[in-house]
PDB file of C-alpha atoms in Angstrom:
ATOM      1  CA  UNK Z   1      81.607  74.592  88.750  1.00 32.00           C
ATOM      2  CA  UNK Z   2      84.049  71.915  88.285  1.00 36.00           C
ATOM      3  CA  UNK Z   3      86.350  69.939  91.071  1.00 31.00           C
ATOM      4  CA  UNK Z   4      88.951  73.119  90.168  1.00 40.00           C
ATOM      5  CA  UNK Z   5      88.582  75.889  88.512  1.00 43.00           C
ATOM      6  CA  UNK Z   6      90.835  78.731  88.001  1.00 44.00           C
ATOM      7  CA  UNK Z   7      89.566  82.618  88.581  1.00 45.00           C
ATOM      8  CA  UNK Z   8      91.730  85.324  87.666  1.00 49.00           C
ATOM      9  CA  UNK Z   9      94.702  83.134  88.088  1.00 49.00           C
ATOM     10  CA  UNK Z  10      94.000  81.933  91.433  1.00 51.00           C
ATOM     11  CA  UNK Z  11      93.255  78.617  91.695  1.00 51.00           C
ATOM     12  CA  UNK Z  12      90.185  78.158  93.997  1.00 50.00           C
ATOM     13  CA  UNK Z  13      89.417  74.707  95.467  1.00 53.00           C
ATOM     14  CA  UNK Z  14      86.566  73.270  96.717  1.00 53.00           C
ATOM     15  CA  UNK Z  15      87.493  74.064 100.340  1.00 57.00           C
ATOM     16  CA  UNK Z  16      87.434  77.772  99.525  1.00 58.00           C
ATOM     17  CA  UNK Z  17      84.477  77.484  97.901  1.00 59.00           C
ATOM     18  CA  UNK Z  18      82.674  75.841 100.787  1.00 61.00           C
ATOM     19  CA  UNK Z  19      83.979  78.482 103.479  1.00 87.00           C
ATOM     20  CA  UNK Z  20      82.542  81.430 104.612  1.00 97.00           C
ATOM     21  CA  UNK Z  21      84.340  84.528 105.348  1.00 98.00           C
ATOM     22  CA  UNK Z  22      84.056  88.051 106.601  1.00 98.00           C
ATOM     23  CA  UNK Z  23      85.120  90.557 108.975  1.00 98.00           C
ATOM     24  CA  UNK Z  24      83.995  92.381 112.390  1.00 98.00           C
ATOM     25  CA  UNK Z  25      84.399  96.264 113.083  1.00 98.00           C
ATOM     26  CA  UNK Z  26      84.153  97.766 116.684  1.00 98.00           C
ATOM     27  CA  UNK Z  27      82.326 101.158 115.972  1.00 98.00           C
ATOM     28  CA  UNK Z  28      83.564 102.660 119.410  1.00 98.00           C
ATOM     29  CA  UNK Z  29      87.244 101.885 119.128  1.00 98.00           C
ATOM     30  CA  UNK Z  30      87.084 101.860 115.102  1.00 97.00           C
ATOM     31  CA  UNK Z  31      88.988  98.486 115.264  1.00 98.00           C
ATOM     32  CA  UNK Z  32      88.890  95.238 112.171  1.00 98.00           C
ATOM     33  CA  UNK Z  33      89.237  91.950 112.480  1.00 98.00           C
ATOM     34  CA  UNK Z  34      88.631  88.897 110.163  1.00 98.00           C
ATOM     35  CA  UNK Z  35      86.300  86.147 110.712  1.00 98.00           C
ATOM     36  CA  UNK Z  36      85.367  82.741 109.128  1.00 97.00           C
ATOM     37  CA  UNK Z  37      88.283  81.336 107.326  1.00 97.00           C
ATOM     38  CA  UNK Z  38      90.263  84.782 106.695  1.00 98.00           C
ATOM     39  CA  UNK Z  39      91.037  84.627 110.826  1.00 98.00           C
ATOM     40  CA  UNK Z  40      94.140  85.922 111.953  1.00 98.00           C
ATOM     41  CA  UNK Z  41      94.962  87.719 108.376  1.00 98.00           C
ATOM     42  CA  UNK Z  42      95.833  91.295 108.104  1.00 98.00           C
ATOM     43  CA  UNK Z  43      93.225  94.008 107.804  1.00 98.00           C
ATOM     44  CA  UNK Z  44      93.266  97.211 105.740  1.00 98.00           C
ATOM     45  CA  UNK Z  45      94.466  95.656 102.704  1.00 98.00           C
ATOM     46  CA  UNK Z  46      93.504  92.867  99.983  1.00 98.00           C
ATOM     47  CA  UNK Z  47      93.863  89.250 100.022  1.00 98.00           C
ATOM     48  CA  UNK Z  48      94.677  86.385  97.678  1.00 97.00           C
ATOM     49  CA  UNK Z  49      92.416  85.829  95.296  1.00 96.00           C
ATOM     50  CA  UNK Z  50      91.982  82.039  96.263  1.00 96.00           C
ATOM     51  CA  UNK Z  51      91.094  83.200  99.700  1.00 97.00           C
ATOM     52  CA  UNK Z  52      88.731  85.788  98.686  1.00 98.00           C
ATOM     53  CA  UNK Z  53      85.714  83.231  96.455  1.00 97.00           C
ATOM     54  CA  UNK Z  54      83.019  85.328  95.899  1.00 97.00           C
ATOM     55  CA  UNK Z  55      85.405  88.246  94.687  1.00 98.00           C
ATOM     56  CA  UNK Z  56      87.302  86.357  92.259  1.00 97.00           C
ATOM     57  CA  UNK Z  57      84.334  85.263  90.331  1.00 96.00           C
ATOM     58  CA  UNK Z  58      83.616  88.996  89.735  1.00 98.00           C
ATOM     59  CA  UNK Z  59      84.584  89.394  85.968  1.00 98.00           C
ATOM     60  CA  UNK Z  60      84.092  92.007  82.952  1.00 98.00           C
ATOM     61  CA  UNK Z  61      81.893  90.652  79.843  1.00 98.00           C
ATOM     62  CA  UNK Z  62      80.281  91.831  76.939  1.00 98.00           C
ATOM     63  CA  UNK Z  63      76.226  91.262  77.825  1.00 98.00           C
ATOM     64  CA  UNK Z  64      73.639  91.848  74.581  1.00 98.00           C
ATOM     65  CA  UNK Z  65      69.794  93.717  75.119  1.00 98.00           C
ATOM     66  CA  UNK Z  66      68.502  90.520  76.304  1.00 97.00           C
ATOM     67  CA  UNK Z  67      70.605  89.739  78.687  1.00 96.00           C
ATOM     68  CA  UNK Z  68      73.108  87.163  77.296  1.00 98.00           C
ATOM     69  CA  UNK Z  69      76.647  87.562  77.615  1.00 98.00           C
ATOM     70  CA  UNK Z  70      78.271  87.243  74.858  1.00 98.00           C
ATOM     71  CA  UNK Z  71      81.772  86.694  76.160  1.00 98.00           C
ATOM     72  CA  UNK Z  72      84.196  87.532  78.827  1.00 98.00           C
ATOM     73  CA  UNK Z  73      87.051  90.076  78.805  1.00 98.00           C
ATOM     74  CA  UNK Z  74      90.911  89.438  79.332  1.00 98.00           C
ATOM     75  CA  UNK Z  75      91.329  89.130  83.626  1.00 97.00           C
ATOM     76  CA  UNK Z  76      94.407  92.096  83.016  1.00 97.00           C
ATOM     77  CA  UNK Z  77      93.448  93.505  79.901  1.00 98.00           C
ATOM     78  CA  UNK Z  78      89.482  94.463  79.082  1.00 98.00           C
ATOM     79  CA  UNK Z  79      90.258  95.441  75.310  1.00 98.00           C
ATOM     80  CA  UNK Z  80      90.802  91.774  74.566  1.00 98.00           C
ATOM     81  CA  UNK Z  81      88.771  88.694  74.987  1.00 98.00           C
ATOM     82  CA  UNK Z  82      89.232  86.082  77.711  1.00 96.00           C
ATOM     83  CA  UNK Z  83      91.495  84.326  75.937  1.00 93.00           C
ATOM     84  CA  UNK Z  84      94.130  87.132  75.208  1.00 92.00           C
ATOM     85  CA  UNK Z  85      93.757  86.880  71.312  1.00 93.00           C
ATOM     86  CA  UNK Z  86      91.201  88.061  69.679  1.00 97.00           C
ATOM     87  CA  UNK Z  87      90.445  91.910  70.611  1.00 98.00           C
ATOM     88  CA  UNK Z  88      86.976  92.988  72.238  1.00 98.00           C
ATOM     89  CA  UNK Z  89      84.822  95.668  70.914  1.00 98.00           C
ATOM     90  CA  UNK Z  90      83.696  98.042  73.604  1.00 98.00           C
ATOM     91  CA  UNK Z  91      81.750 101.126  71.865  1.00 97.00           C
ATOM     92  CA  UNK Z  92      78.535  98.524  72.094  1.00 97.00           C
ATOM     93  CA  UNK Z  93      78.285  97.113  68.919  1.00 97.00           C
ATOM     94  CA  UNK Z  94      79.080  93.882  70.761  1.00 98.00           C
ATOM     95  CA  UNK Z  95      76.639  94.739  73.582  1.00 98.00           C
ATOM     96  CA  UNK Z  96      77.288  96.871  76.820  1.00 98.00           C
ATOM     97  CA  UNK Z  97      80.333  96.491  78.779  1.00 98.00           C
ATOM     98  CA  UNK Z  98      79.281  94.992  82.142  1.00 98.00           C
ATOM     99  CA  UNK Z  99      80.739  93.395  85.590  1.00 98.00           C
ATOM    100  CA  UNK Z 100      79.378  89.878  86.210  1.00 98.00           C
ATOM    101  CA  UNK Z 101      78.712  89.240  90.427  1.00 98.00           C
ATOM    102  CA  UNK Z 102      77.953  85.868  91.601  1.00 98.00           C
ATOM    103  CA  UNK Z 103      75.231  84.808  94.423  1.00 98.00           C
ATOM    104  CA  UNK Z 104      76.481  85.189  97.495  1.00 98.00           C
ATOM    105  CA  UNK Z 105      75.137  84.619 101.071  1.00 98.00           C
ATOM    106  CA  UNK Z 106      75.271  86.627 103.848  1.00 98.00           C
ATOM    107  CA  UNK Z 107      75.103  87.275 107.550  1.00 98.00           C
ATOM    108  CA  UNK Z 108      75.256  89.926 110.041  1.00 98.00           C
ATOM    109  CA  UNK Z 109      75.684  89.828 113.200  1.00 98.00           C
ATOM    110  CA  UNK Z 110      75.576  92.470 115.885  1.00 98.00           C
ATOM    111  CA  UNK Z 111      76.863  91.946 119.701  1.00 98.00           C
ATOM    112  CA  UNK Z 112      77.916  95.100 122.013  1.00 98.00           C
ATOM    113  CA  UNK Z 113      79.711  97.942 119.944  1.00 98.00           C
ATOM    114  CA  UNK Z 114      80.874  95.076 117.168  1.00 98.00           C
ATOM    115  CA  UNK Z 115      79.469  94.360 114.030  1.00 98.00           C
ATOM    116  CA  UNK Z 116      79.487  91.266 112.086  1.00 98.00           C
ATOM    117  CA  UNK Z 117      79.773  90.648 107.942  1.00 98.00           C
ATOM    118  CA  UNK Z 118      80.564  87.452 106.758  1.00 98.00           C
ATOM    119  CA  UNK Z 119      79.733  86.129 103.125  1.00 98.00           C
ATOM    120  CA  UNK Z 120      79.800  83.097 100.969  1.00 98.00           C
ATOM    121  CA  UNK Z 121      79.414  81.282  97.490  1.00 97.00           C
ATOM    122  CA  UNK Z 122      77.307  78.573  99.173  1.00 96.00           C
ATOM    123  CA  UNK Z 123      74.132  78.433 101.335  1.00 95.00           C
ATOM    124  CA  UNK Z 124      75.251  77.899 105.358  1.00 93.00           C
ATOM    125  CA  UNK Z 125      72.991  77.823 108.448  1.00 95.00           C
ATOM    126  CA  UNK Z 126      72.261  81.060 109.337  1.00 97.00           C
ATOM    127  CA  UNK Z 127      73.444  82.542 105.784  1.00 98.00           C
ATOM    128  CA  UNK Z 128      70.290  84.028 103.550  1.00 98.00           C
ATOM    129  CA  UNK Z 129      70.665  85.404  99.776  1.00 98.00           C
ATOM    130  CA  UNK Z 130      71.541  88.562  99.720  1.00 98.00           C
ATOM    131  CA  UNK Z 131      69.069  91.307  98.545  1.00 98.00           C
ATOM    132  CA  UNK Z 132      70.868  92.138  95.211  1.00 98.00           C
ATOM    133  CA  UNK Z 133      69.986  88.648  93.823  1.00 98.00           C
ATOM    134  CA  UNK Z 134      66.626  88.481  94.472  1.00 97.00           C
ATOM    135  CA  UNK Z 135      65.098  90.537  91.137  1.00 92.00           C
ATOM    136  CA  UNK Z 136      61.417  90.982  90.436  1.00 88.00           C
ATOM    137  CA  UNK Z 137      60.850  88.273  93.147  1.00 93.00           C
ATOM    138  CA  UNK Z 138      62.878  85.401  92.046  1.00 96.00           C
ATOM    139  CA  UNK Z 139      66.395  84.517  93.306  1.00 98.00           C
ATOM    140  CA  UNK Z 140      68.757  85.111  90.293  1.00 97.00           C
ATOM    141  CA  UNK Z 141      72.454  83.325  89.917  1.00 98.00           C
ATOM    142  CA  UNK Z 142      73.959  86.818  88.754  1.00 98.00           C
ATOM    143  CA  UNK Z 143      73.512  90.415  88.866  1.00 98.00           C
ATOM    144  CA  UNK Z 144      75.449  92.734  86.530  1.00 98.00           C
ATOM    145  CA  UNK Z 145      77.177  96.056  86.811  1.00 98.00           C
ATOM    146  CA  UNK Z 146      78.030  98.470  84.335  1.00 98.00           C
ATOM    147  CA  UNK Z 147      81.654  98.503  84.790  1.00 98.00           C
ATOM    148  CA  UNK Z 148      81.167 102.287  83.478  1.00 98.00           C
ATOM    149  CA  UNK Z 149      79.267 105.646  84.031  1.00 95.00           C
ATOM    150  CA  UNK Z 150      76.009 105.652  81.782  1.00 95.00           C
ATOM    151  CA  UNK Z 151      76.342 107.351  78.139  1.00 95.00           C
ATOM    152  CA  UNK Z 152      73.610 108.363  76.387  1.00 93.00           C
ATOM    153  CA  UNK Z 153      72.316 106.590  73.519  1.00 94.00           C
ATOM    154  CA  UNK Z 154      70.368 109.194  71.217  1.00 91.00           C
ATOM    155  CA  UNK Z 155      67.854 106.600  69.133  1.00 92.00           C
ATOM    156  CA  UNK Z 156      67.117 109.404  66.424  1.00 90.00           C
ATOM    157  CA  UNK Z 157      70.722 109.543  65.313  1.00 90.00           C
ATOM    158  CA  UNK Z 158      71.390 105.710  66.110  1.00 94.00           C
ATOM    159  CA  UNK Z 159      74.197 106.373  68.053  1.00 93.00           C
ATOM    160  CA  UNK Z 160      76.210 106.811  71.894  1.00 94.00           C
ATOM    161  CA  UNK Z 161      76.683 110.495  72.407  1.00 90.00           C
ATOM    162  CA  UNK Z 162      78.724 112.661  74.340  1.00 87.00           C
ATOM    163  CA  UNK Z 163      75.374 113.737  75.810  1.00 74.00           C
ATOM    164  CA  UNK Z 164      76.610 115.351  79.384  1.00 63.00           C
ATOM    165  CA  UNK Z 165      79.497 118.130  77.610  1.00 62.00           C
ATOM    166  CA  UNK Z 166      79.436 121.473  76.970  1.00 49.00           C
ATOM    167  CA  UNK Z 167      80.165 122.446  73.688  1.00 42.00           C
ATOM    168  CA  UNK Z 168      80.136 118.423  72.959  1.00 42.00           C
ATOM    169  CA  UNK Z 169      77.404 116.596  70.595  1.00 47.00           C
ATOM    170  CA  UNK Z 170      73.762 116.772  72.545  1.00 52.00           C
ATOM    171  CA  UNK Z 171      70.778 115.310  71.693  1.00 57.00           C
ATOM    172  CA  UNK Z 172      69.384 116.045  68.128  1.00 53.00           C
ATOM    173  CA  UNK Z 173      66.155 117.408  69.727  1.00 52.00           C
ATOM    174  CA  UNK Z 174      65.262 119.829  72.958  1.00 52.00           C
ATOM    175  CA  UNK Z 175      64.669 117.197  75.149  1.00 71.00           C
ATOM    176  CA  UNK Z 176      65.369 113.077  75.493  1.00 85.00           C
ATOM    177  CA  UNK Z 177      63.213 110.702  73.823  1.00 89.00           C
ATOM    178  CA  UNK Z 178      62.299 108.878  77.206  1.00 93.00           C
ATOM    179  CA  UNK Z 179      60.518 106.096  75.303  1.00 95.00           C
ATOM    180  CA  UNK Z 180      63.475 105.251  72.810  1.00 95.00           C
ATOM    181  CA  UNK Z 181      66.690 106.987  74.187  1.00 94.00           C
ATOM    182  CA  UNK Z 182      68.848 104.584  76.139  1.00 96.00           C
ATOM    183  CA  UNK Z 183      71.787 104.535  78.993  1.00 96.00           C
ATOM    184  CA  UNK Z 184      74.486 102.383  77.983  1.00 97.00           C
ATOM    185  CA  UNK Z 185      78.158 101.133  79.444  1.00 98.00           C
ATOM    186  CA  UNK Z 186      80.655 101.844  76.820  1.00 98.00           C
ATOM    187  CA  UNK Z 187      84.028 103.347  76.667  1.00 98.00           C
ATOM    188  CA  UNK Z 188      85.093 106.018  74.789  1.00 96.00           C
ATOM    189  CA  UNK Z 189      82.624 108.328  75.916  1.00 94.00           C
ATOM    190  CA  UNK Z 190      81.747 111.471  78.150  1.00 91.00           C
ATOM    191  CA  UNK Z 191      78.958 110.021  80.496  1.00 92.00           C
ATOM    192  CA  UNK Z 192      75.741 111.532  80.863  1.00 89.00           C
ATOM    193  CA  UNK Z 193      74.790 113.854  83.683  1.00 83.00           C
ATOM    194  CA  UNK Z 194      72.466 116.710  84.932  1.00 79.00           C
ATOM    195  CA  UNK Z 195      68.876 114.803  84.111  1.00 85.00           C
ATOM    196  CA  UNK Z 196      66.318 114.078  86.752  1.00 88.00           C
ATOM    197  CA  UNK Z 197      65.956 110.288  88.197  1.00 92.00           C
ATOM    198  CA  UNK Z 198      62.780 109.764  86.658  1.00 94.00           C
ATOM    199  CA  UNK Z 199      64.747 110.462  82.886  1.00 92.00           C
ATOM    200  CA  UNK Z 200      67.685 108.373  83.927  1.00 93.00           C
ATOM    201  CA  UNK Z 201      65.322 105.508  85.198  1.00 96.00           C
ATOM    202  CA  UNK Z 202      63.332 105.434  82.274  1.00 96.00           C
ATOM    203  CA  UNK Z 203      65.939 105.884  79.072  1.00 95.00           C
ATOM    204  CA  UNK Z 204      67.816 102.551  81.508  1.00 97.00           C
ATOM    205  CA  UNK Z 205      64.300 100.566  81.413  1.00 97.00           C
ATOM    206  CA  UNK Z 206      64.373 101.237  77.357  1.00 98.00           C
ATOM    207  CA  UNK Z 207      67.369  98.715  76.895  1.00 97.00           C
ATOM    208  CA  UNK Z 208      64.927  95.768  77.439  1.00 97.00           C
ATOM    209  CA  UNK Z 209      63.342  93.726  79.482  1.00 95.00           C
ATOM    210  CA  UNK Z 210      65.614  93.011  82.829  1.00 94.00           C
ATOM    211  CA  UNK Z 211      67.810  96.574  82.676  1.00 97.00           C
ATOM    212  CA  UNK Z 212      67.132  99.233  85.043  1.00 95.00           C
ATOM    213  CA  UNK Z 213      69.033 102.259  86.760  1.00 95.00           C
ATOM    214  CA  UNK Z 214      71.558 100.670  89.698  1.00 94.00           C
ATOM    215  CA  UNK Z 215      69.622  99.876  92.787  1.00 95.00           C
ATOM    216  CA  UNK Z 216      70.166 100.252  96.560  1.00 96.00           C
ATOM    217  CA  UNK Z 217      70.503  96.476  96.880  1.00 97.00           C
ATOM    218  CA  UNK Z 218      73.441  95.869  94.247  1.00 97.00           C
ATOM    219  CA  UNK Z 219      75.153  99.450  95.695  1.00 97.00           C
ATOM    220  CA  UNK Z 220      74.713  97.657  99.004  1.00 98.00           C
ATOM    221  CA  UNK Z 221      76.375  94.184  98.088  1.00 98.00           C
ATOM    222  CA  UNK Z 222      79.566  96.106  96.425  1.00 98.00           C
ATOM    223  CA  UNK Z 223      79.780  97.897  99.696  1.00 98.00           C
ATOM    224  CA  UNK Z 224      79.844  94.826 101.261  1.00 98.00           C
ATOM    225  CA  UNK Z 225      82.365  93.161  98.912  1.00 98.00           C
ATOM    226  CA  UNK Z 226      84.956  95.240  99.501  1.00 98.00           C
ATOM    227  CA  UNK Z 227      84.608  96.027 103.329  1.00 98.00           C
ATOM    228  CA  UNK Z 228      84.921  92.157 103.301  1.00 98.00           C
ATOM    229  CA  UNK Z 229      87.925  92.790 101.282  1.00 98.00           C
ATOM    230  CA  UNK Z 230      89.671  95.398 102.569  1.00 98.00           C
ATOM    231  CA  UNK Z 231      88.722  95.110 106.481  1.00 98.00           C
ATOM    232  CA  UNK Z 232      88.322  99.418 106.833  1.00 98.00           C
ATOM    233  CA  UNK Z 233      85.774 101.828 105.415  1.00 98.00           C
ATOM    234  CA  UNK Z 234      88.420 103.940 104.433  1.00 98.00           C
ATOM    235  CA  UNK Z 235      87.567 102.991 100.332  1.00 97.00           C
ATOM    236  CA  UNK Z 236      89.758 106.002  99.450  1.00 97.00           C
ATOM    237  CA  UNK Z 237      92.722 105.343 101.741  1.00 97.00           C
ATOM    238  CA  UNK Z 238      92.647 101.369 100.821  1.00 98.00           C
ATOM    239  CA  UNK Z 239      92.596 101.896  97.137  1.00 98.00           C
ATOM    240  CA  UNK Z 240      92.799 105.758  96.112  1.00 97.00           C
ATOM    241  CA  UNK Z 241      91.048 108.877  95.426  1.00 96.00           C
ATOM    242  CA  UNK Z 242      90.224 109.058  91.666  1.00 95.00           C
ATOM    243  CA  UNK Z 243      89.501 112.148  90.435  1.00 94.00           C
ATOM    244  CA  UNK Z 244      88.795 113.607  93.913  1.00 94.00           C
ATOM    245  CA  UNK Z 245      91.911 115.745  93.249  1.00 95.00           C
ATOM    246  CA  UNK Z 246      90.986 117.889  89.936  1.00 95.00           C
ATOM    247  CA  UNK Z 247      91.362 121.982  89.766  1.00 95.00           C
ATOM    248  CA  UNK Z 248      91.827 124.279  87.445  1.00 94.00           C
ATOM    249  CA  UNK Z 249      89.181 122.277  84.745  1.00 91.00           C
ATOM    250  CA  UNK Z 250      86.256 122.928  82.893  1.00 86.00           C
ATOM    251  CA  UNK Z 251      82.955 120.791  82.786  1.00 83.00           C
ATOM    252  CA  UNK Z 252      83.717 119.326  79.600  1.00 82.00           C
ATOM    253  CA  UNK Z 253      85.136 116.205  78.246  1.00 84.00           C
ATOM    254  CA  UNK Z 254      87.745 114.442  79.397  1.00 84.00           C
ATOM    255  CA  UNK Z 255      88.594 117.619  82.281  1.00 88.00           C
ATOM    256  CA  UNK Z 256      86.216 117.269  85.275  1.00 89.00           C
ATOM    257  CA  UNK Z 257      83.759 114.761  83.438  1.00 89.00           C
ATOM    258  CA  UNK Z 258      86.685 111.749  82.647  1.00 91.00           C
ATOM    259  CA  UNK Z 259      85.948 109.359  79.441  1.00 94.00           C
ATOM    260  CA  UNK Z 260      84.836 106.357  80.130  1.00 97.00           C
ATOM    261  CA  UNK Z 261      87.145 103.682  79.757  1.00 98.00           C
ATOM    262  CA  UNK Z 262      89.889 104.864  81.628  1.00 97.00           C
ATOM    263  CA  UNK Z 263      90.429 101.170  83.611  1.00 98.00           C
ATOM    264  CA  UNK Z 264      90.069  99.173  80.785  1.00 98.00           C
ATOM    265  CA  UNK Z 265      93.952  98.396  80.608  1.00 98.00           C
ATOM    266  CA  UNK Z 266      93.155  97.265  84.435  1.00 98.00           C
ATOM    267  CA  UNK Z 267      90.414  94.187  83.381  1.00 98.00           C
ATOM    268  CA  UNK Z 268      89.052  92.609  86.232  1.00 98.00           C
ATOM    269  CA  UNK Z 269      91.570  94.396  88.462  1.00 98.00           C
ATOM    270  CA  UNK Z 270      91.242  97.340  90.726  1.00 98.00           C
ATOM    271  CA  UNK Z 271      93.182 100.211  91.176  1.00 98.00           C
ATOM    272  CA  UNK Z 272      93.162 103.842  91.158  1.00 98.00           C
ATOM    273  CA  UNK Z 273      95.119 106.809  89.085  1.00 97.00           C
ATOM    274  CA  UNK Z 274      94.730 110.168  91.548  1.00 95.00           C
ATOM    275  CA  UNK Z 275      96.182 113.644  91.188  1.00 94.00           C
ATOM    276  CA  UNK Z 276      95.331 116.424  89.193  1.00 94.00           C
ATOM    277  CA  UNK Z 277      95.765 114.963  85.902  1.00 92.00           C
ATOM    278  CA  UNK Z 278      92.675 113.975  83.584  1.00 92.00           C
ATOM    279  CA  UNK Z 279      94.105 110.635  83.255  1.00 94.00           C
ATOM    280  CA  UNK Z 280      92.549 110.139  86.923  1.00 96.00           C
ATOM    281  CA  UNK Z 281      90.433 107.088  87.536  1.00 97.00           C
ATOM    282  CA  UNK Z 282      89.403 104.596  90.223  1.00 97.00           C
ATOM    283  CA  UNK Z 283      88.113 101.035  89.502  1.00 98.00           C
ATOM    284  CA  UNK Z 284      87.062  98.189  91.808  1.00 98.00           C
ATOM    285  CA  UNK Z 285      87.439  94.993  90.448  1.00 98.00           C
ATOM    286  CA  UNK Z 286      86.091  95.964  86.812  1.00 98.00           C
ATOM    287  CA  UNK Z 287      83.760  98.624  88.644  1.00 98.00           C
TER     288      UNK Z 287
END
């Protein structure tokens, strides 16, 4: 990382960089407050990107079977590339359509009724790795995301299916192919749903070597992200309900199961579409 580098349009110095920053929550009284170098800013809402680090290196990129990414999606706009030019392609021919995290540090902290989170981009005393980043026993400089629900890949027919709908495409045979069938993250599609976690952890594993199902450890650091964020639990009052709202639907495409790909005019952004309308969505920062 260079002397100055610009994130999302925030420019992010090497003072931010350096500092840590979190926030504290009384569990009796139910009360925020923000620590390290966010102190004395408002809770229950976002921040700057150049005083939030760690978030604004969280970005959408195109990432092929072995792990490579291939290039990075517009900040505002996934559908084109990071420069704002040339279009991306984001059925997977490209590779699957995944949010980049950085390493990050943490500590907690835990004194009377109030707990303590506070994160960084950089090792501090006290500070440790957190869990997500440390993969098949080595300490990794990324994790990634899918920044969508799974579709099904159906090997025999060489293609991304709309594999959880009724009265949609299924697979071509009775049951999935666990040794060549895949999960991928691409848009356009009705994501798959109703198998067992075995099936879903195995067709994941079949992308290649360093793919698997999302564990408790990443889950747990994009928890942490955006209580650090936001300063309240409240993910649904601080950014919105998605499709919480939906009635009157069927289980089918694009009713109660959405298409993928809804956020995608949203890039790295987040931001949520509620209501009863199929055009409901929630993303969190390319999530």
């Amino acid at each position: 990382m260079g002397y100055k580098e610009v994130i999302q349009g925030a420019l992010i110095t090497p003072k931010n960089i350096l500092s840590s920053y979190g926030v504290a929550w009384n569990e009796v009284a139910d009360t925020y407050e923000r620590t390290g170098a966010l102190a004395g800013q408002p809770v229950r809402q976002t921040l700057s990107n150049a005083l939030l680090p760690v978030h604004a290196s969280m970005r959408r990129c195109i990432q092929n079977n072995a792990g490579e990414v291939q290039y990075y999606l517009g900040a505002t706009d996934s559908t084109k590339r990071e420069d704002g030019i040339l279009d991306a392609d984001l059925t997977g021919a490209d590779g699957q359509v995944m949010v980049q995290i950085a390493k990050f540090f943490y500590k907690y902290g835990y004194s009377g009724t109030t707990h303590t989170w506070e994160i960084s981009l950089t090792p501090a005393a006290g500070f440790s790795v957190h869990p997500a980043f440390i993969k098949n026993g080595e300490v990794v400089d990324y994790r990634y995301m899918a920044a969508y629900e799974g579709v099904g890949y159906d090997d025999s027919v060489s293609a991304y299916i709309d594999s959880g709908c009724v009265a949609a495409t299924n697979w071509s045979g009775t049951t999935i192919d666990l040794a060549n069938d895949m999960l991928g993250s691409v848009s356009g599609f009705c994501p798959m749903v109703d198998e067992t976690r075995a099936e879903f952890r195995a067709i994941a594993a079949n992308r290649g070597t360093g793919w698997r199902q999302q564990d408790f450890d990443l889950i747990s650091a994009i928890t942490l992200l955006y209580l650090v964020e936001y300063a309240d639990w409240n993910s649904q009052l601080m950014i919105g309900a998605g499709r919480t709202a939906l009635s009157g639907g069927t289980w089918t495409k694009d009713s109660y199961i959405g298409v993928t790909g809804k956020s995608n005019g949203d890039g790295n952004g987040t931001n949520s579409v509620g209501g009863n309308t199929n055009d409901a969505y929630m993303t969190y920062r390319g999530i």
